[in-house]
Amino acid sequence: MEANCVYRCIECSQLAGELYRDYNRGVLKLTICKSCHKPVDKYIEYDPVIILINAILCKAQVYRHILFNTTINIHGKLCIFCLLCEAYVRWLQLQGSTQTTDPEDIIRYAKEWDFYRMFGIACLEQSVYFLGIFAALYLMASGTLKTKLDFILLLKALLLSSYGKLLLIPAVIWEHDYTFVSLKLIKLFVLTSNFQAIRVTLNTSRKMSCMAICTGLILESIVVDSCKKMEWSM
C-alpha cells in the first residue's frame, strides 16, 4: 500500500496515493486525507499566482505542494541562474569600487575574469553553506537523513527554496539602484525559505532547522573571510 503512496498531505505530511479523482467531463473531487480529514492538496485547484504568493509568505502547506505533489525539474537551471545574478551584482560592486585613470579603462578580458571569479566564489559559498546544513543534520539527527534519496530530496528543496535570489534581478536591471539593506533583506528571505524547506522535507523541529541553517552560515562566513584574505594578500 505504501509503495503506491507517491504524494503527501500538505496539512499533516502523511503519505497519500492520489490527489484527486476524475469523474469525467472535468468533474474533479479532491482526495481527503485519512489522517487529518482535510484535502490532501487544495493547491491543485489554485491559480499559479496564488501559489506563488503563498510561497513568498513561506507557508509550509505550499512548500509540501511544490516539493512532493508537483513534478518541477528546474533545480539545476534555477541554481545556475541565481548564481549568475549574484555574481553579476558582486561584479558590479567590484567594478564600482575600482578607480582608474586609464582612458581605455580595464582591458576587456580582465573584466571578464573578474566576473568568472565572482561566479566561482558564489558557487563555493553556496556549496559550503549546503555542506554545513547536511553535516549539521547528519551529526545532530542522523535519523532524518536515512537514505541517498533523503539527501537528494533535501538538496532539491534547498535549491528550489533559494528562488529568493531572483530578487537580485532588479539589481541587475537597474545596476546601482540598490542598497546594502535591500541585499541583506534578500539574504534573510532566502534563509527563511531554506529554513522552511528543511522543516517540510525532513519533518524536523524549528530548533533543528535553525541550527542547521546557522551551521551553514558559519561555514559560509569562514569561506568568505578566507577569500577576502586571499584577495588582500594578492
Coordinates of C-alpha atoms in Angstrom, one line a residue:
M1 CA 0.0 0.0 0.0
E2 CA 2.8 2.4 0.9
A3 CA 4.6 1.7 -2.3
N4 CA 1.7 3.4 -4.2
C5 CA 1.7 6.5 -1.9
V6 CA 3.7 8.9 -4.0
Y7 CA 2.1 12.1 -2.7
R8 CA 1.8 13.8 0.7
C9 CA -0.9 15.7 2.5
I10 CA 0.0 19.4 2.6
E11 CA -1.5 19.7 6.1
C12 CA -0.1 16.8 8.1
S13 CA 2.6 15.4 5.7
Q14 CA 1.1 11.9 5.6
L15 CA 1.5 9.8 2.5
A16 CA -1.3 9.7 0.0
G17 CA -2.0 7.6 -3.0
E18 CA -3.7 10.3 -5.1
L19 CA -4.6 13.9 -5.0
Y20 CA -8.0 13.8 -6.7
R21 CA -10.4 11.6 -8.6
D22 CA -11.5 12.5 -12.1
Y23 CA -15.2 11.7 -12.7
N24 CA -15.0 12.6 -16.4
R25 CA -16.3 15.8 -18.1
G26 CA -13.9 17.9 -16.0
V27 CA -15.5 16.9 -12.7
L28 CA -12.8 16.5 -10.1
K29 CA -13.1 15.6 -6.4
L30 CA -10.2 16.3 -4.1
T31 CA -8.9 13.4 -2.1
I32 CA -9.4 13.6 1.7
C33 CA -6.5 12.7 3.9
K34 CA -7.3 9.8 6.2
S35 CA -5.2 11.3 9.0
C36 CA -6.2 14.9 9.3
H37 CA -9.5 14.6 7.3
K38 CA -8.6 17.6 5.1
P39 CA -8.0 17.8 1.4
V40 CA -4.6 16.2 0.6
D41 CA -3.7 19.1 -1.7
K42 CA -6.0 22.0 -2.1
Y43 CA -3.4 23.9 -4.2
I44 CA -4.0 21.8 -7.3
E45 CA -7.1 23.9 -7.9
Y46 CA -5.3 27.2 -7.2
D47 CA -4.0 29.7 -9.8
P48 CA -0.2 29.7 -10.0
V49 CA -0.1 33.4 -8.9
I50 CA -1.9 32.4 -5.7
I51 CA 0.6 29.6 -5.2
L52 CA 3.5 32.0 -5.7
I53 CA 2.1 34.4 -3.2
N54 CA 1.7 31.7 -0.6
A55 CA 5.3 30.6 -1.4
I56 CA 6.5 34.1 -0.8
L57 CA 4.7 34.0 2.6
C58 CA 6.7 30.8 3.3
K59 CA 3.7 28.7 4.1
A60 CA 4.5 25.1 4.9
Q61 CA 1.5 23.8 3.0
V62 CA 2.6 25.3 -0.3
Y63 CA 6.1 24.0 0.2
R64 CA 4.8 20.5 0.5
H65 CA 2.7 21.0 -2.6
I66 CA 5.7 22.1 -4.6
L67 CA 8.2 19.6 -3.2
F68 CA 6.1 16.5 -3.1
N69 CA 3.0 16.9 -5.3
T70 CA 4.4 18.5 -8.4
T71 CA 7.0 17.5 -11.0
I72 CA 9.3 20.5 -11.1
N73 CA 12.7 19.8 -12.6
I74 CA 14.3 23.2 -12.8
H75 CA 16.5 22.8 -9.8
G76 CA 19.8 23.0 -11.7
K77 CA 18.8 25.7 -14.1
L78 CA 17.3 27.8 -11.3
C79 CA 20.5 27.4 -9.2
I80 CA 22.8 28.5 -12.1
F81 CA 20.6 31.5 -12.9
C82 CA 20.5 32.7 -9.3
L83 CA 24.3 32.3 -9.0
L84 CA 24.8 34.3 -12.2
C85 CA 22.6 37.1 -10.9
E86 CA 24.5 37.0 -7.6
A87 CA 27.9 37.0 -9.4
Y88 CA 26.9 39.9 -11.6
V89 CA 25.8 42.0 -8.6
R90 CA 29.1 41.3 -6.9
W91 CA 30.9 42.1 -10.2
L92 CA 29.1 45.5 -10.4
Q93 CA 30.1 46.3 -6.8
L94 CA 33.7 45.3 -7.6
Q95 CA 33.8 47.5 -10.7
G96 CA 32.2 50.4 -8.9
S97 CA 34.9 50.3 -6.2
T98 CA 37.7 50.2 -8.8
Q99 CA 39.0 53.6 -9.8
T100 CA 41.3 54.0 -12.8
T101 CA 42.7 57.0 -14.8
D102 CA 43.3 54.9 -17.9
P103 CA 41.1 56.3 -20.8
E104 CA 40.6 52.7 -22.0
D105 CA 39.6 51.5 -18.6
I106 CA 40.4 47.9 -17.6
I107 CA 41.0 45.6 -20.5
R108 CA 38.0 43.5 -21.5
Y109 CA 39.4 40.1 -20.7
A110 CA 40.4 41.3 -17.2
K111 CA 36.8 42.4 -16.5
E112 CA 35.5 39.1 -17.8
W113 CA 37.9 37.2 -15.5
D114 CA 36.6 39.2 -12.5
F115 CA 33.1 38.1 -13.4
Y116 CA 34.1 34.4 -13.6
R117 CA 35.9 34.8 -10.3
M118 CA 32.8 36.2 -8.6
F119 CA 30.8 33.4 -10.1
G120 CA 33.3 30.8 -8.7
I121 CA 33.2 32.4 -5.2
A122 CA 29.4 32.5 -5.2
C123 CA 29.4 28.7 -6.2
L124 CA 31.9 28.0 -3.5
E125 CA 30.0 29.8 -0.8
Q126 CA 26.7 28.1 -1.6
S127 CA 28.3 24.7 -1.8
V128 CA 29.9 25.2 1.7
Y129 CA 26.6 26.6 3.0
F130 CA 24.7 23.5 1.8
L131 CA 27.5 21.2 3.1
G132 CA 27.2 22.8 6.6
I133 CA 23.5 22.1 6.6
F134 CA 23.9 18.5 5.6
A135 CA 26.7 18.0 8.1
A136 CA 24.6 19.5 10.9
L137 CA 21.6 17.4 10.2
Y138 CA 23.6 14.2 9.8
L139 CA 25.5 14.7 13.0
M140 CA 22.7 16.1 15.2
A141 CA 19.9 14.0 13.9
S142 CA 21.2 11.2 11.7
G143 CA 17.7 9.6 11.6
T144 CA 16.4 12.4 9.4
L145 CA 18.8 11.5 6.6
K146 CA 18.5 7.8 6.3
T147 CA 19.0 7.1 2.5
K148 CA 20.5 8.7 -0.5
L149 CA 17.0 9.7 -1.6
D150 CA 16.7 11.9 1.5
F151 CA 19.9 13.7 0.6
I152 CA 18.7 14.3 -2.9
L153 CA 15.3 15.4 -1.9
L154 CA 16.8 17.9 0.6
L155 CA 19.2 19.2 -1.9
K156 CA 16.4 19.8 -4.4
A157 CA 14.4 21.5 -1.7
L158 CA 17.2 23.8 -0.8
L159 CA 17.8 24.7 -4.4
L160 CA 14.2 25.5 -5.1
S161 CA 13.8 27.4 -1.8
S162 CA 16.7 29.7 -2.9
Y163 CA 14.4 31.2 -5.5
G164 CA 14.5 34.4 -3.5
K165 CA 17.8 35.2 -5.1
L166 CA 15.8 36.0 -8.2
L167 CA 15.0 39.3 -6.4
L168 CA 18.5 40.2 -7.4
I169 CA 17.2 40.6 -11.0
P170 CA 16.1 44.2 -10.3
A171 CA 19.6 45.0 -9.1
V172 CA 20.9 43.6 -12.3
I173 CA 18.5 45.6 -14.4
W174 CA 18.9 48.9 -12.6
E175 CA 22.5 48.3 -11.8
H176 CA 23.4 50.7 -8.9
D177 CA 19.8 51.4 -7.9
Y178 CA 20.0 49.1 -4.9
T179 CA 21.2 49.4 -1.3
F180 CA 23.1 47.3 1.2
V181 CA 19.9 46.9 3.2
S182 CA 17.9 45.5 0.3
L183 CA 20.6 42.9 -0.4
K184 CA 20.6 41.8 3.3
L185 CA 16.8 41.6 3.2
I186 CA 17.0 39.3 0.2
K187 CA 19.5 37.2 2.1
L188 CA 17.2 37.0 5.0
F189 CA 14.3 35.9 2.8
V190 CA 16.4 33.1 1.2
L191 CA 17.4 31.9 4.7
T192 CA 13.8 31.9 5.8
S193 CA 12.8 29.9 2.7
N194 CA 15.7 27.4 3.3
F195 CA 14.6 27.0 6.9
Q196 CA 11.0 26.2 5.9
A197 CA 12.2 23.8 3.2
I198 CA 14.3 21.8 5.7
R199 CA 11.3 21.6 8.1
V200 CA 8.9 20.5 5.4
T201 CA 11.3 18.0 3.7
L202 CA 12.6 16.2 6.7
N203 CA 9.7 17.0 9.1
T204 CA 12.1 18.3 11.7
S205 CA 11.6 20.8 14.5
R206 CA 12.2 24.5 14.2
K207 CA 15.2 24.3 16.6
M208 CA 16.9 21.6 14.5
S209 CA 16.3 23.5 11.2
C210 CA 17.6 26.7 12.7
M211 CA 20.7 25.0 14.0
A212 CA 21.3 23.6 10.5
I213 CA 21.0 27.0 8.9
C214 CA 23.3 28.6 11.5
T215 CA 25.9 25.9 10.9
G216 CA 25.8 26.5 7.1
L217 CA 26.1 30.3 7.7
I218 CA 29.1 29.8 10.0
L219 CA 31.0 27.7 7.4
E220 CA 30.0 30.1 4.7
S221 CA 31.3 33.1 6.7
I222 CA 34.6 31.3 7.2
V223 CA 35.0 30.8 3.4
V224 CA 34.1 34.4 2.8
D225 CA 36.7 35.6 5.2
S226 CA 39.3 33.3 3.7
C227 CA 38.5 34.6 0.2
K228 CA 38.9 38.2 1.3
K229 CA 42.2 37.4 3.0
M230 CA 43.5 35.7 -0.2
E231 CA 42.5 38.8 -2.3
W232 CA 44.2 41.1 0.2
S233 CA 47.4 39.1 0.1
M234 CA 47.4 39.1 -3.7

